Tab-separated table of C-alpha atoms in Angstrom:
chain	number	residue	atom	x	y	z
R	1	UNK	CA	14.804	-30.235	6.084
R	2	UNK	CA	18.463	-29.098	6.137
R	3	UNK	CA	19.652	-25.563	6.821
R	4	UNK	CA	19.785	-23.214	3.824
R	5	UNK	CA	22.847	-21.038	3.213
R	6	UNK	CA	22.157	-17.705	1.543
R	7	UNK	CA	24.277	-14.898	0.122
R	8	UNK	CA	22.745	-11.427	-0.208
R	9	UNK	CA	24.170	-8.552	-2.234
R	10	UNK	CA	22.830	-5.081	-1.501
R	11	UNK	CA	24.100	-3.852	-4.907
R	12	UNK	CA	24.230	-0.037	-5.237
R	13	UNK	CA	21.581	0.766	-2.622
R	14	UNK	CA	21.531	0.595	1.155
R	15	UNK	CA	18.871	-1.681	2.630
R	16	UNK	CA	16.777	-1.091	5.723
R	17	UNK	CA	13.675	-3.043	6.772
R	18	UNK	CA	13.705	-4.619	3.321
R	19	UNK	CA	11.302	-7.469	2.449
R	20	UNK	CA	13.188	-10.332	0.807
R	21	UNK	CA	11.945	-13.477	-0.902
R	22	UNK	CA	13.804	-16.267	-2.669
R	23	UNK	CA	12.730	-19.527	-4.288
R	24	UNK	CA	14.193	-22.606	-2.628
R	25	UNK	CA	14.516	-26.099	-4.086
R	26	UNK	CA	12.299	-27.790	-1.560
R	27	UNK	CA	10.362	-26.987	1.543
R	28	UNK	CA	7.101	-27.322	3.341
R	29	UNK	CA	5.056	-24.355	4.451
R	30	UNK	CA	6.138	-23.188	7.877
R	31	UNK	CA	8.379	-20.934	9.976
R	32	UNK	CA	12.132	-20.452	9.650
R	33	UNK	CA	14.761	-18.570	11.626
R	34	UNK	CA	17.181	-16.534	9.482
R	35	UNK	CA	20.555	-15.772	11.102
R	36	UNK	CA	23.098	-13.133	10.058
R	37	UNK	CA	26.443	-14.968	9.802
R	38	UNK	CA	28.408	-11.904	10.973
R	39	UNK	CA	26.302	-10.384	13.742
R	40	UNK	CA	24.412	-13.494	14.815
R	41	UNK	CA	21.201	-11.483	14.812
R	42	UNK	CA	18.135	-13.531	13.960
R	43	UNK	CA	14.972	-12.646	12.081
R	44	UNK	CA	11.778	-14.620	11.566
R	45	UNK	CA	11.294	-16.222	8.179
R	46	UNK	CA	8.465	-18.150	6.623
R	47	UNK	CA	8.258	-20.580	3.726
R	48	UNK	CA	5.168	-20.476	1.545
R	49	UNK	CA	4.330	-23.056	-1.115
R	50	UNK	CA	2.190	-22.089	-4.094
R	51	UNK	CA	1.713	-24.118	-7.275
R	52	UNK	CA	4.555	-26.386	-6.208
R	53	UNK	CA	7.067	-23.544	-5.721
R	54	UNK	CA	8.552	-22.992	-2.260
R	55	UNK	CA	9.482	-19.393	-1.388
R	56	UNK	CA	11.357	-18.237	1.702
R	57	UNK	CA	10.304	-14.778	2.969
R	58	UNK	CA	11.834	-12.540	5.612
R	59	UNK	CA	12.650	-8.884	6.288
R	60	UNK	CA	16.303	-7.880	5.997
R	61	UNK	CA	17.309	-5.652	8.919
R	62	UNK	CA	19.911	-3.535	7.142
R	63	UNK	CA	22.781	-3.744	4.667
R	64	UNK	CA	25.076	-0.997	3.399
R	65	UNK	CA	25.268	-0.163	-0.301
R	66	UNK	CA	27.412	-2.706	-2.211
R	67	UNK	CA	27.755	-4.858	0.905
R	68	UNK	CA	27.563	-8.644	0.619
R	69	UNK	CA	26.675	-10.875	3.539
R	70	UNK	CA	25.942	-14.518	4.335
R	71	UNK	CA	22.826	-15.749	6.136
R	72	UNK	CA	21.616	-19.138	7.297
R	73	UNK	CA	17.959	-20.162	7.311
R	74	UNK	CA	16.896	-22.958	9.642
R	75	UNK	CA	13.428	-24.509	9.846
R	76	UNK	CA	11.645	-23.711	13.080
R	77	UNK	CA	9.910	-20.800	14.745
R	78	UNK	CA	11.495	-17.959	16.647
R	79	UNK	CA	9.634	-15.686	19.049
R	80	UNK	CA	7.901	-13.438	16.508
R	81	UNK	CA	4.228	-12.573	16.950
R	82	UNK	CA	4.153	-11.884	13.217
R	83	UNK	CA	1.124	-10.637	11.324
R	84	UNK	CA	-2.367	-11.748	12.323
R	85	UNK	CA	-5.193	-11.175	9.831
R	86	UNK	CA	-8.464	-11.807	11.659
R	87	UNK	CA	-11.868	-11.819	9.947
R	88	UNK	CA	-13.996	-10.707	12.901
R	89	UNK	CA	-17.131	-10.666	10.703
R	90	UNK	CA	-18.122	-10.675	7.048
R	91	UNK	CA	-17.887	-6.858	7.230
R	92	UNK	CA	-14.496	-6.344	8.887
R	93	UNK	CA	-10.995	-7.826	8.933
R	94	UNK	CA	-8.548	-6.725	11.644
R	95	UNK	CA	-4.785	-6.728	11.090
R	96	UNK	CA	-2.234	-6.738	13.914
R	97	UNK	CA	1.546	-6.612	13.575
R	98	UNK	CA	3.835	-7.732	16.371
R	99	UNK	CA	0.875	-7.992	18.714
R	100	UNK	CA	-0.423	-4.433	18.163
R	101	UNK	CA	-3.394	-3.295	16.073
R	102	UNK	CA	-2.441	-1.815	12.715
R	103	UNK	CA	-5.570	-1.480	10.603
R	104	UNK	CA	-8.989	-2.878	9.757
R	105	UNK	CA	-10.544	-3.509	6.360
R	106	UNK	CA	-14.175	-2.349	6.329
R	107	UNK	CA	-16.373	-3.803	3.598
R	108	UNK	CA	-19.997	-3.910	4.790
R	109	UNK	CA	-22.890	-3.640	2.301
R	110	UNK	CA	-23.940	-0.299	3.800
R	111	UNK	CA	-20.693	1.317	2.595
R	112	UNK	CA	-20.195	3.081	-0.716
R	113	UNK	CA	-16.889	1.226	-1.077
R	114	UNK	CA	-14.352	-0.691	1.075
R	115	UNK	CA	-11.624	1.134	2.989
R	116	UNK	CA	-8.914	0.612	5.616
R	117	UNK	CA	-9.090	2.464	8.936
R	118	UNK	CA	-7.201	3.178	11.103
R	119	UNK	CA	-3.674	3.202	9.725
R	120	UNK	CA	-1.481	3.270	12.816
R	121	UNK	CA	2.194	4.147	12.966
R	122	UNK	CA	4.679	2.106	15.003
R	123	UNK	CA	3.707	3.989	18.186
R	124	UNK	CA	0.010	3.212	17.726
R	125	UNK	CA	-1.008	6.715	16.579
R	126	UNK	CA	-3.369	6.919	13.605
R	127	UNK	CA	-2.038	8.863	10.603
R	128	UNK	CA	-5.344	8.938	8.700
R	129	UNK	CA	-8.551	10.871	9.291
R	130	UNK	CA	-11.500	9.128	10.919
R	131	UNK	CA	-14.885	9.041	9.210
R	132	UNK	CA	-16.539	12.451	9.301
R	133	UNK	CA	-18.096	13.140	12.698
R	134	UNK	CA	-16.427	10.233	14.507
R	135	UNK	CA	-13.443	12.067	16.034
R	136	UNK	CA	-13.833	15.506	17.652
R	137	UNK	CA	-11.512	18.161	16.289
R	138	UNK	CA	-11.051	16.642	12.846
R	139	UNK	CA	-12.236	18.295	9.648
R	140	UNK	CA	-15.633	17.391	8.182
R	141	UNK	CA	-15.193	18.150	4.459
R	142	UNK	CA	-15.312	15.475	1.750
R	143	UNK	CA	-17.041	12.738	3.731
R	144	UNK	CA	-16.176	10.232	0.991
R	145	UNK	CA	-12.480	10.512	1.913
R	146	UNK	CA	-12.163	7.380	4.041
R	147	UNK	CA	-8.624	6.864	5.364
R	148	UNK	CA	-7.182	4.581	2.660
R	149	UNK	CA	-9.416	3.565	-0.248
R	150	UNK	CA	-9.772	2.975	-4.007
R	151	UNK	CA	-12.210	4.970	-6.175
R	152	UNK	CA	-12.644	6.868	-9.429
R	153	UNK	CA	-15.105	9.560	-10.439
R	154	UNK	CA	-15.837	8.795	-14.086
R	155	UNK	CA	-16.162	5.168	-15.215
R	156	UNK	CA	-18.704	5.002	-18.054
R	157	UNK	CA	-20.105	8.254	-16.651
R	158	UNK	CA	-20.577	6.635	-13.224
R	159	UNK	CA	-19.235	8.580	-10.244
R	160	UNK	CA	-17.577	5.956	-8.055
R	161	UNK	CA	-15.631	8.593	-6.122
R	162	UNK	CA	-18.115	10.707	-4.182
R	163	UNK	CA	-21.059	9.720	-2.015
R	164	UNK	CA	-23.423	12.279	-3.505
R	165	UNK	CA	-26.843	11.318	-4.833
R	166	UNK	CA	-26.564	9.012	-7.833
R	167	UNK	CA	-23.044	7.791	-7.058
R	168	UNK	CA	-21.734	4.378	-8.051
R	169	UNK	CA	-20.538	1.791	-5.552
R	170	UNK	CA	-17.875	-0.840	-5.033
R	171	UNK	CA	-19.754	-3.883	-3.750
R	172	UNK	CA	-17.670	-6.323	-1.715
R	173	UNK	CA	-18.304	-10.045	-2.245
R	174	UNK	CA	-15.675	-12.013	-0.361
R	175	UNK	CA	-12.164	-11.972	1.032
R	176	UNK	CA	-9.295	-14.394	1.546
R	177	UNK	CA	-6.881	-14.035	4.468
R	178	UNK	CA	-3.634	-15.526	5.722
R	179	UNK	CA	-0.937	-14.594	8.218
R	180	UNK	CA	2.439	-15.842	9.411
R	181	UNK	CA	5.626	-14.763	11.181
R	182	UNK	CA	6.585	-12.357	8.381
R	183	UNK	CA	3.652	-11.462	6.120
R	184	UNK	CA	-0.101	-11.202	6.407
R	185	UNK	CA	-2.292	-11.119	3.336
R	186	UNK	CA	-5.826	-9.956	2.677
R	187	UNK	CA	-7.409	-10.150	-0.764
R	188	UNK	CA	-10.787	-8.531	-1.263
R	189	UNK	CA	-13.007	-9.267	-4.268
R	190	UNK	CA	-15.545	-6.634	-5.305
R	191	UNK	CA	-17.560	-5.265	-8.217
R	192	UNK	CA	-17.796	-1.651	-9.345
R	193	UNK	CA	-21.457	-0.978	-10.168
R	194	UNK	CA	-23.610	1.883	-11.440
R	195	UNK	CA	-26.274	3.590	-9.349
R	196	UNK	CA	-28.705	0.997	-10.741
R	197	UNK	CA	-26.451	-1.887	-9.716
R	198	UNK	CA	-25.215	-2.766	-13.198
R	199	UNK	CA	-21.664	-4.183	-13.093
R	200	UNK	CA	-18.812	-2.249	-14.675
R	201	UNK	CA	-15.603	-3.702	-13.267
R	202	UNK	CA	-14.459	-6.693	-11.279
R	203	UNK	CA	-11.888	-5.736	-8.631
R	204	UNK	CA	-9.229	-7.821	-6.908
R	205	UNK	CA	-7.370	-5.919	-4.169
R	206	UNK	CA	-4.470	-7.796	-2.550
R	207	UNK	CA	-2.848	-6.238	0.509
R	208	UNK	CA	0.339	-7.663	2.023
R	209	UNK	CA	1.343	-6.503	5.514
R	210	UNK	CA	4.932	-6.903	6.763
R	211	UNK	CA	6.323	-7.350	10.260
R	212	UNK	CA	9.506	-5.241	10.122
R	213	UNK	CA	10.543	-5.940	13.708
R	214	UNK	CA	11.789	-3.032	15.787
R	215	UNK	CA	12.056	-0.556	12.905
R	216	UNK	CA	9.877	2.547	13.548
R	217	UNK	CA	7.616	2.028	10.555
R	218	UNK	CA	4.738	0.036	9.118
R	219	UNK	CA	4.648	-1.305	5.569
R	220	UNK	CA	2.068	-2.764	3.222
R	221	UNK	CA	1.862	-3.525	-0.483
R	222	UNK	CA	-1.343	-3.042	-2.464
R	223	UNK	CA	-1.863	-4.816	-5.790
R	224	UNK	CA	-5.063	-3.774	-7.553
R	225	UNK	CA	-6.570	-5.509	-10.592
R	226	UNK	CA	-9.603	-4.174	-12.475
R	227	UNK	CA	-11.382	-6.096	-15.250
R	228	UNK	CA	-14.087	-4.753	-17.559
R	229	UNK	CA	-16.940	-7.252	-17.205
R	230	UNK	CA	-19.988	-5.826	-18.986
R	231	UNK	CA	-18.626	-4.190	-22.110
R	232	UNK	CA	-15.877	-1.605	-22.530
R	233	UNK	CA	-15.256	0.777	-19.619
R	234	UNK	CA	-14.301	4.376	-20.368
R	235	UNK	CA	-12.283	6.185	-17.684
R	236	UNK	CA	-12.854	9.890	-18.177
R	237	UNK	CA	-10.369	12.700	-17.643
R	238	UNK	CA	-11.111	14.063	-14.168
R	239	UNK	CA	-9.092	14.950	-11.108
R	240	UNK	CA	-11.741	13.301	-8.930
R	241	UNK	CA	-10.289	9.885	-8.294
R	242	UNK	CA	-7.460	7.784	-7.000
R	243	UNK	CA	-6.535	4.155	-7.508
R	244	UNK	CA	-4.904	4.447	-4.132
R	245	UNK	CA	-6.093	7.352	-1.998
R	246	UNK	CA	-5.175	8.543	1.485
R	247	UNK	CA	-6.735	11.209	3.697
R	248	UNK	CA	-4.291	12.069	6.480
R	249	UNK	CA	-5.140	12.950	10.070
R	250	UNK	CA	-6.221	16.594	10.364
R	251	UNK	CA	-3.212	17.555	12.497
R	252	UNK	CA	-0.994	16.503	9.566
R	253	UNK	CA	-2.692	18.730	6.970
R	254	UNK	CA	-0.257	20.875	4.986
R	255	UNK	CA	-2.631	23.813	5.463
R	256	UNK	CA	-1.368	23.651	9.045
R	257	UNK	CA	1.993	22.223	10.086
R	258	UNK	CA	2.107	19.264	7.685
R	259	UNK	CA	4.425	18.719	4.744
R	260	UNK	CA	3.932	17.283	1.241
R	261	UNK	CA	6.974	15.955	-0.670
R	262	UNK	CA	7.483	13.930	-3.840
R	263	UNK	CA	10.197	11.927	-5.593
R	264	UNK	CA	11.183	14.902	-7.773
R	265	UNK	CA	11.995	17.049	-4.749
R	266	UNK	CA	8.729	18.955	-4.888
R	267	UNK	CA	7.457	20.364	-1.594
R	268	UNK	CA	3.878	21.564	-0.935
R	269	UNK	CA	0.685	21.287	-2.955
R	270	UNK	CA	1.929	23.948	-5.354
R	271	UNK	CA	4.875	21.773	-6.418
R	272	UNK	CA	3.258	18.316	-6.156
R	273	UNK	CA	-0.406	18.612	-7.237
R	274	UNK	CA	-0.957	17.451	-10.813
R	275	UNK	CA	2.688	16.426	-11.166
R	276	UNK	CA	3.959	12.996	-12.173
R	277	UNK	CA	6.184	11.298	-9.606
R	278	UNK	CA	7.172	7.818	-8.461
R	279	UNK	CA	6.168	8.510	-4.875
R	280	UNK	CA	4.497	11.128	-2.748
R	281	UNK	CA	4.736	11.592	1.007
R	282	UNK	CA	2.531	13.398	3.517
R	283	UNK	CA	3.880	14.011	7.028
R	284	UNK	CA	3.036	16.088	10.063
R	285	UNK	CA	2.408	16.124	13.797
R	286	UNK	CA	0.181	13.479	15.366
R	287	UNK	CA	-0.177	12.832	19.103
R	288	UNK	CA	2.857	14.958	19.910
R	289	UNK	CA	5.319	13.452	17.417
R	290	UNK	CA	6.006	13.682	13.688
R	291	UNK	CA	4.752	10.852	11.475
R	292	UNK	CA	4.258	10.394	7.768
R	293	UNK	CA	2.777	8.157	5.114
R	294	UNK	CA	4.384	7.545	1.728
R	295	UNK	CA	2.707	5.969	-1.301
R	296	UNK	CA	5.097	4.512	-3.887
R	297	UNK	CA	4.049	3.341	-7.333
R	298	UNK	CA	5.750	0.347	-8.951
R	299	UNK	CA	7.043	0.884	-12.518
R	300	UNK	CA	4.890	-2.009	-13.769
R	301	UNK	CA	1.778	-0.002	-12.933
R	302	UNK	CA	-0.366	1.325	-15.770
R	303	UNK	CA	0.954	4.714	-16.986
R	304	UNK	CA	3.726	4.956	-14.416
R	305	UNK	CA	4.687	7.475	-13.157
R	306	UNK	CA	1.236	8.559	-12.109
R	307	UNK	CA	-0.144	12.054	-11.628
R	308	UNK	CA	-0.860	13.013	-8.013
R	309	UNK	CA	-4.057	14.601	-6.746
R	310	UNK	CA	-2.566	15.875	-3.475
R	311	UNK	CA	-3.985	18.771	-1.493
R	312	UNK	CA	-3.016	20.939	1.462
R	313	UNK	CA	-6.253	19.893	3.206
R	314	UNK	CA	-5.014	16.290	3.581
R	315	UNK	CA	-5.790	14.327	0.395
R	316	UNK	CA	-3.175	12.269	-1.485
R	317	UNK	CA	-4.299	10.167	-4.490
R	318	UNK	CA	-2.802	8.473	-7.540
R	319	UNK	CA	-4.596	9.378	-10.774
R	320	UNK	CA	-3.285	8.363	-14.231
R	321	UNK	CA	-6.307	9.630	-16.181
R	322	UNK	CA	-6.792	13.274	-15.135
R	323	UNK	CA	-4.175	14.665	-17.512
R	324	UNK	CA	-6.228	17.494	-18.987
R	325	UNK	CA	-7.647	18.384	-15.574
R	326	UNK	CA	-4.185	18.612	-14.029
R	327	UNK	CA	-2.747	20.630	-16.908
R	328	UNK	CA	-5.825	22.850	-17.067
R	329	UNK	CA	-6.009	22.179	-20.795
R	330	UNK	CA	-9.222	20.737	-22.310
R	331	UNK	CA	-7.391	20.074	-25.584
R	332	UNK	CA	-5.429	17.201	-24.062
R	333	UNK	CA	-6.931	14.140	-22.446
R	334	UNK	CA	-5.830	11.241	-20.303
R	335	UNK	CA	-9.083	9.346	-20.827
R	336	UNK	CA	-8.752	5.629	-21.488
R	337	UNK	CA	-11.095	2.866	-22.631
R	338	UNK	CA	-10.552	-0.579	-21.125
R	339	UNK	CA	-11.830	-3.231	-23.563
R	340	UNK	CA	-14.374	-5.756	-22.351
R	341	UNK	CA	-12.646	-8.649	-20.590
R	342	UNK	CA	-9.282	-6.862	-20.323
R	343	UNK	CA	-7.442	-5.915	-17.109
R	344	UNK	CA	-5.701	-2.896	-15.619
R	345	UNK	CA	-3.134	-3.415	-12.871
R	346	UNK	CA	-1.796	-1.011	-10.246
R	347	UNK	CA	0.877	-1.801	-7.634
R	348	UNK	CA	1.846	0.339	-4.651
R	349	UNK	CA	3.886	0.187	-1.470
R	350	UNK	CA	2.715	2.218	1.521
R	351	UNK	CA	5.248	3.105	4.221
R	352	UNK	CA	4.113	4.714	7.470
R	353	UNK	CA	7.144	6.244	9.126
R	354	UNK	CA	8.485	8.639	11.726
R	355	UNK	CA	9.859	12.038	10.704
R	356	UNK	CA	9.810	13.646	7.268
R	357	UNK	CA	10.298	11.793	3.994
R	358	UNK	CA	13.973	12.747	3.985
R	359	UNK	CA	14.592	11.626	7.560
R	360	UNK	CA	12.763	8.360	6.887
R	361	UNK	CA	14.864	7.707	3.740
R	362	UNK	CA	11.752	7.241	1.626
R	363	UNK	CA	13.777	7.439	-1.592
R	364	UNK	CA	15.792	4.424	-0.359
R	365	UNK	CA	12.600	2.544	0.511
R	366	UNK	CA	11.339	3.215	-3.002
R	367	UNK	CA	14.538	1.878	-4.572
R	368	UNK	CA	14.426	-1.338	-2.551
R	369	UNK	CA	10.761	-1.746	-3.530
R	370	UNK	CA	11.519	-1.633	-7.260
R	371	UNK	CA	15.083	-3.063	-7.105
R	372	UNK	CA	15.258	-5.714	-4.374
R	373	UNK	CA	18.641	-7.075	-3.260
R	374	UNK	CA	20.139	-10.061	-5.044
R	375	UNK	CA	19.770	-13.330	-3.133
R	376	UNK	CA	21.658	-16.520	-3.978
R	377	UNK	CA	20.910	-19.919	-2.481
R	378	UNK	CA	24.244	-21.631	-1.812
R	379	UNK	CA	22.842	-24.905	-0.549
């Protein structure tokens, strides 16, 4: 296959560690090397082929706002260790990026619902709380808060948020995995069930993990699909839930030295809890340095921008249904009924970074998530 010449326009936003993909006329699945025509710097690329369409993927190092630059993509591998997604058992999938452990997806039948733990920053420090009782010195409240997870407290009167007596469950069935020089992917398939095991929802959770090279961050996208499978499903108005939830490491709690920020400029629980925003960020000290985790919601997500259930004690969750609970007004309701056979979709990007949200340019990361650069294939 011949080399591919590309032209990238940053348009109005600066780009940094920016995932890029472009359809190409032909190609077989395999590695590429993408070279910056000005600096000569190379980056790993990878061509995927799905339903007859070839797509070239790589991570753009950086580009200034309104800058335009040429790149050349050549078939063949560089020296990237890429993303390895390893199913070590039918209960756990490990993910490594650039040769270092990033996270694991836990989905055993003994669990109330699947979750990812740890979530490590670029230095290898974990920014999320361990399971209650597993790490000395961490808080022990809310044992159902498991690092990074998906749950909701009122689906047809089933509590699939807590782990108290009578709670519902998310029962994992299978997963699909892949990994290459640029992106790793893990898709988990599960059912939300009542305490008696009756199915409510079918869940597809796709997670894409990016190798961003030497940038001091980690990045993953989460695309969640929920289908009503046994009649209509009513999501009640409650604050107890999150279609993407994070519990940060105890040292990062805002009740201590940590910091909560959102896309509207809000700082602290008082200014961010129960507010609608496109992203929310939680940062604080961990292992002697400052790290943070941002959750960004894509505009295509149901009821974007979401409300945020974010607390000084370390919780950060997206919740589009708890409108009355957040406003403290029982006369308004965010409840929603999903018709039998219909779907809800939620899309998020998670960025684990150094420093505060401002220092990590989280607003820029959000813009490049929802408005990627323009890429033209020249031949």
